[in-house]
């Protein structure tokens, strides 16, 4: 069973249960899915509140989880801790410093810091190796 938050053409919000996602589609096509308040058959799924996102356009990748979630999370945290404890923090100079290291203009070493989306795109275009550090949910305020 799967629960959907639905909204009708008159903005009535209600929850409904379906056997599965295709059951919802089938029933909607047949006009069986109706608003319990005004009986309108013109209903659609309500958008979830973008609570995970800082701005409407700022999308985040989310999943429903994995059986090994806790394990993987620990591993990701260990990886991040290892990187951040052994690499030099260069702040917002990451892109320029990574480029200097790549061009042998700076000492070869591990660094980490922040980069803008444009800088990240530039590094990818120039074939400079880097990896995003995992952002763990516990870091969020
Ligand atoms: Zn309604």
Coordinates of N, CA and C in Angstrom, one line a residue, residues 5-112:
X5 N -0.6 12.1 -1.0 CA -1.3 13.3 -0.6 C -1.8 13.9 -1.9
X6 N -3.1 14.1 -2.0 CA -3.7 14.5 -3.2 C -4.3 15.9 -3.0
X7 N -4.5 16.6 -4.1 CA -5.2 17.9 -4.1 C -6.1 17.9 -5.3
X8 N -7.3 18.4 -5.1 CA -8.3 18.5 -6.2 C -8.2 19.9 -6.8
X9 N -9.0 20.1 -7.9 CA -9.0 21.3 -8.6 C -9.4 22.5 -7.7
X10 N -10.1 22.2 -6.6 CA -10.6 23.3 -5.7 C -9.6 23.4 -4.5
X11 N -8.4 22.9 -4.7 CA -7.4 23.0 -3.7 C -7.7 22.3 -2.3
X12 N -8.6 21.3 -2.4 CA -8.8 20.5 -1.2 C -7.7 19.4 -1.1
X13 N -7.1 19.4 0.0 CA -6.0 18.4 0.2 C -6.6 17.2 1.0
X14 N -6.2 16.0 0.5 CA -6.6 14.8 1.2 C -5.6 13.7 0.9
X15 N -5.6 12.7 1.8 CA -4.7 11.6 1.6 C -5.5 10.4 1.1
X16 N -4.9 9.6 0.3 CA -5.6 8.4 -0.2 C -4.6 7.2 -0.3
X17 N -5.1 6.0 -0.1 CA -4.2 4.9 -0.1 C -4.4 4.1 -1.4
X18 N -3.4 3.6 -2.0 CA -3.5 2.8 -3.2 C -2.6 1.5 -3.1
X19 N -3.0 0.5 -3.8 CA -2.3 -0.7 -3.8 C -0.8 -0.5 -4.2
X20 N -0.6 0.3 -5.2 CA 0.7 0.6 -5.7 C 0.6 1.8 -6.6
X21 N 1.7 2.3 -7.1 CA 1.7 3.5 -7.9 C 0.9 3.4 -9.2
X22 N 0.9 2.2 -9.8 CA 0.1 2.0 -11.0 C -1.4 2.0 -10.7
X23 N -1.7 1.5 -9.5 CA -3.1 1.4 -9.1 C -3.7 2.9 -9.1
X24 N -2.9 3.8 -8.6 CA -3.3 5.2 -8.6 C -3.5 5.7 -10.0
X25 N -2.5 5.4 -10.9 CA -2.7 5.9 -12.3 C -3.9 5.3 -12.9
X26 N -4.1 4.0 -12.7 CA -5.3 3.3 -13.3 C -6.6 3.9 -12.8
X27 N -6.7 4.1 -11.5 CA -7.9 4.6 -10.9 C -8.2 6.1 -11.3
X28 N -7.1 6.8 -11.5 CA -7.2 8.2 -11.9 C -7.7 8.3 -13.3
X29 N -7.2 7.5 -14.2 CA -7.6 7.5 -15.6 C -9.1 7.1 -15.6
X30 N -9.6 6.2 -14.8 CA -11.0 5.8 -14.8 C -11.9 6.8 -14.1
X31 N -11.3 7.8 -13.5 CA -12.0 8.8 -12.7 C -12.6 8.4 -11.4
X32 N -11.9 7.3 -10.9 CA -12.4 6.8 -9.6 C -11.8 7.6 -8.4
X33 N -10.7 8.2 -8.7 CA -10.1 9.0 -7.6 C -10.8 10.3 -7.5
X34 N -11.5 10.5 -6.5 CA -12.3 11.7 -6.4 C -12.0 12.4 -5.0
X35 N -12.2 13.7 -5.0 CA -12.1 14.5 -3.8 C -13.2 14.1 -2.8
X36 N -12.9 13.8 -1.6 CA -14.0 13.4 -0.6 C -14.8 14.7 -0.2
X37 N -14.3 15.8 -0.5 CA -15.0 17.0 0.0 C -16.0 17.5 -1.1
X38 N -15.5 17.6 -2.4 CA -16.3 18.2 -3.4 C -16.6 17.2 -4.5
X39 N -16.1 16.0 -4.4 CA -16.2 14.8 -5.3 C -15.7 15.1 -6.7
X40 N -14.9 16.1 -6.8 CA -14.2 16.4 -8.1 C -13.3 15.2 -8.5
X41 N -13.3 14.8 -9.7 CA -12.4 13.8 -10.2 C -11.1 14.4 -10.7
X42 N -11.0 15.7 -10.7 CA -9.8 16.4 -11.2 C -8.8 16.5 -10.0
X43 N -8.1 15.5 -9.7 CA -7.1 15.5 -8.6 C -5.7 15.2 -9.1
X44 N -4.8 15.7 -8.4 CA -3.4 15.3 -8.7 C -2.6 15.2 -7.4
X45 N -1.4 14.7 -7.5 CA -0.6 14.5 -6.4 C -0.1 15.9 -5.9
X46 N -0.2 16.1 -4.6 CA 0.3 17.3 -4.0 C 1.8 17.3 -4.0
X47 N 2.4 18.4 -4.2 CA 3.9 18.5 -4.1 C 4.3 18.4 -2.7
X48 N 5.3 17.7 -2.4 CA 5.8 17.6 -1.1 C 6.5 18.9 -0.7
X49 N 6.4 19.3 0.5 CA 7.1 20.5 1.0 C 8.6 20.4 0.7
X50 N 9.2 21.4 0.2 CA 10.7 21.3 -0.1 C 11.5 21.5 1.1
X51 N 11.2 20.7 2.2 CA 11.9 20.9 3.5 C 13.4 20.7 3.4
X52 N 13.8 19.8 2.5 CA 15.2 19.4 2.4 C 16.0 20.3 1.6
X53 N 15.3 21.2 0.9 CA 16.0 22.1 0.0 C 16.1 23.5 0.5
X54 N 17.2 24.2 0.3 CA 17.3 25.5 0.8 C 16.6 26.5 0.0
X55 N 16.6 26.3 -1.3 CA 15.8 27.2 -2.2 C 15.0 26.3 -3.1
X56 N 14.0 26.8 -3.7 CA 13.1 26.0 -4.6 C 13.9 25.4 -5.7
X57 N 14.9 26.1 -6.2 CA 15.6 25.6 -7.4 C 16.8 24.8 -6.9
X58 N 17.1 24.8 -5.7 CA 18.3 24.1 -5.1 C 17.9 22.6 -4.8
X59 N 18.0 21.8 -5.8 CA 17.5 20.4 -5.6 C 18.6 19.6 -4.8
X60 N 18.1 18.6 -4.1 CA 19.0 17.7 -3.4 C 18.6 16.3 -3.9
X61 N 19.6 15.4 -3.8 CA 19.4 14.0 -4.2 C 19.0 13.3 -2.9
X62 N 17.9 12.6 -2.9 CA 17.4 11.9 -1.8 C 17.1 10.4 -2.2
X63 N 17.0 9.6 -1.2 CA 16.6 8.2 -1.5 C 15.8 7.7 -0.2
X64 N 15.2 6.5 -0.4 CA 14.5 6.0 0.7 C 15.3 5.1 1.6
X65 N 16.6 5.1 1.3 CA 17.5 4.4 2.2 C 18.0 3.0 1.7
X66 N 18.7 2.4 2.4 CA 19.3 1.1 2.0 C 19.6 0.3 3.2
X67 N 19.5 -1.1 3.1 CA 19.7 -1.9 4.3 C 21.1 -1.7 5.0
X68 N 22.1 -1.3 4.1 CA 23.4 -1.1 4.7 C 23.7 0.4 5.0
X69 N 22.6 1.2 5.1 CA 22.7 2.6 5.2 C 23.7 3.0 6.4
X70 N 23.4 2.4 7.5 CA 24.2 2.8 8.7 C 25.7 2.6 8.5
X71 N 26.0 1.4 7.9 CA 27.4 1.0 7.6 C 28.0 2.0 6.6
X72 N 27.3 2.2 5.5 CA 27.8 3.1 4.5 C 28.0 4.5 5.0
X73 N 27.1 4.9 5.8 CA 27.2 6.2 6.4 C 28.4 6.4 7.3
X74 N 28.7 5.3 8.0 CA 29.9 5.3 8.9 C 31.1 5.4 8.0
X75 N 31.1 4.6 6.9 CA 32.2 4.6 5.9 C 32.4 6.0 5.3
X76 N 31.3 6.6 4.9 CA 31.4 7.9 4.3 C 31.9 8.9 5.3
X77 N 31.5 8.8 6.5 CA 32.0 9.7 7.5 C 33.5 9.5 7.8
X78 N 33.9 8.2 7.8 CA 35.3 7.9 8.0 C 36.1 8.5 6.8
X79 N 35.6 8.3 5.6 CA 36.3 8.8 4.5 C 36.4 10.4 4.5
X80 N 35.3 11.0 4.9 CA 35.4 12.4 5.0 C 36.3 12.9 6.1
X81 N 36.3 12.2 7.2 CA 37.1 12.6 8.3 C 38.6 12.4 8.0
X82 N 38.9 11.3 7.2 CA 40.2 11.0 6.8 C 40.7 12.1 5.8
X83 N 39.9 12.4 4.9 CA 40.3 13.5 3.9 C 40.5 14.8 4.6
X84 N 39.6 15.2 5.5 CA 39.7 16.5 6.1 C 40.8 16.6 7.2
X85 N 41.2 15.4 7.7 CA 42.2 15.5 8.7 C 43.6 15.4 8.1
X86 N 43.7 14.8 6.9 CA 45.0 14.6 6.2 C 45.3 15.6 5.1
X87 N 44.2 16.3 4.7 CA 44.4 17.3 3.6 C 44.5 18.7 4.1
X88 N 45.1 19.6 3.3 CA 45.2 21.0 3.7 C 43.8 21.7 3.3
X89 N 43.3 22.4 4.3 CA 42.1 23.2 4.0 C 42.5 24.4 3.3
X90 N 41.9 24.7 2.1 CA 42.3 25.9 1.3 C 41.1 26.8 1.2
X91 N 40.0 26.5 1.8 CA 38.8 27.4 1.8 C 38.3 27.5 0.4
X92 N 38.0 28.8 0.0 CA 37.4 29.0 -1.3 C 38.4 29.1 -2.4
X93 N 39.7 28.8 -2.1 CA 40.7 28.8 -3.1 C 40.9 27.4 -3.7
X94 N 39.9 26.5 -3.4 CA 40.1 25.1 -3.8 C 40.3 25.0 -5.3
X95 N 39.5 25.6 -6.1 CA 39.6 25.5 -7.6 C 41.0 25.9 -8.1
X96 N 41.4 27.1 -7.7 CA 42.7 27.6 -8.2 C 43.9 26.8 -7.7
X97 N 43.8 26.3 -6.4 CA 44.9 25.5 -5.8 C 44.9 24.1 -6.5
X98 N 43.7 23.5 -6.8 CA 43.7 22.2 -7.4 C 44.3 22.3 -8.8
X99 N 44.0 23.5 -9.5 CA 44.6 23.7 -10.8 C 46.1 23.9 -10.8
X100 N 46.6 24.6 -9.8 CA 48.0 24.7 -9.6 C 48.7 23.4 -9.4
X101 N 48.1 22.6 -8.5 CA 48.7 21.2 -8.3 C 48.7 20.4 -9.5
X102 N 47.6 20.5 -10.3 CA 47.4 19.8 -11.5 C 48.5 20.2 -12.5
X103 N 48.8 21.5 -12.5 CA 49.8 22.0 -13.5 C 51.2 22.0 -12.9
X104 N 51.4 21.3 -11.7 CA 52.7 21.2 -11.1 C 53.3 22.6 -10.6
X105 N 52.4 23.6 -10.4 CA 52.8 24.9 -10.0 C 52.8 25.0 -8.4
X106 N 52.2 24.0 -7.8 CA 52.0 23.9 -6.4 C 52.4 22.5 -5.9
X107 N 52.8 22.4 -4.7 CA 53.2 21.1 -4.1 C 52.0 20.1 -4.2
X108 N 52.4 18.9 -4.7 CA 51.3 17.9 -4.8 C 50.9 17.4 -3.4
X109 N 49.7 17.6 -3.1 CA 49.2 17.2 -1.8 C 47.7 17.2 -1.8
X110 N 47.1 16.6 -0.8 CA 45.7 16.6 -0.7 C 45.2 17.9 -0.2
X111 N 44.2 18.4 -0.8 CA 43.6 19.6 -0.3 C 42.1 19.5 -0.3
X112 N 41.4 20.3 0.5 CA 40.0 20.3 0.4 C 39.5 21.7 0.7

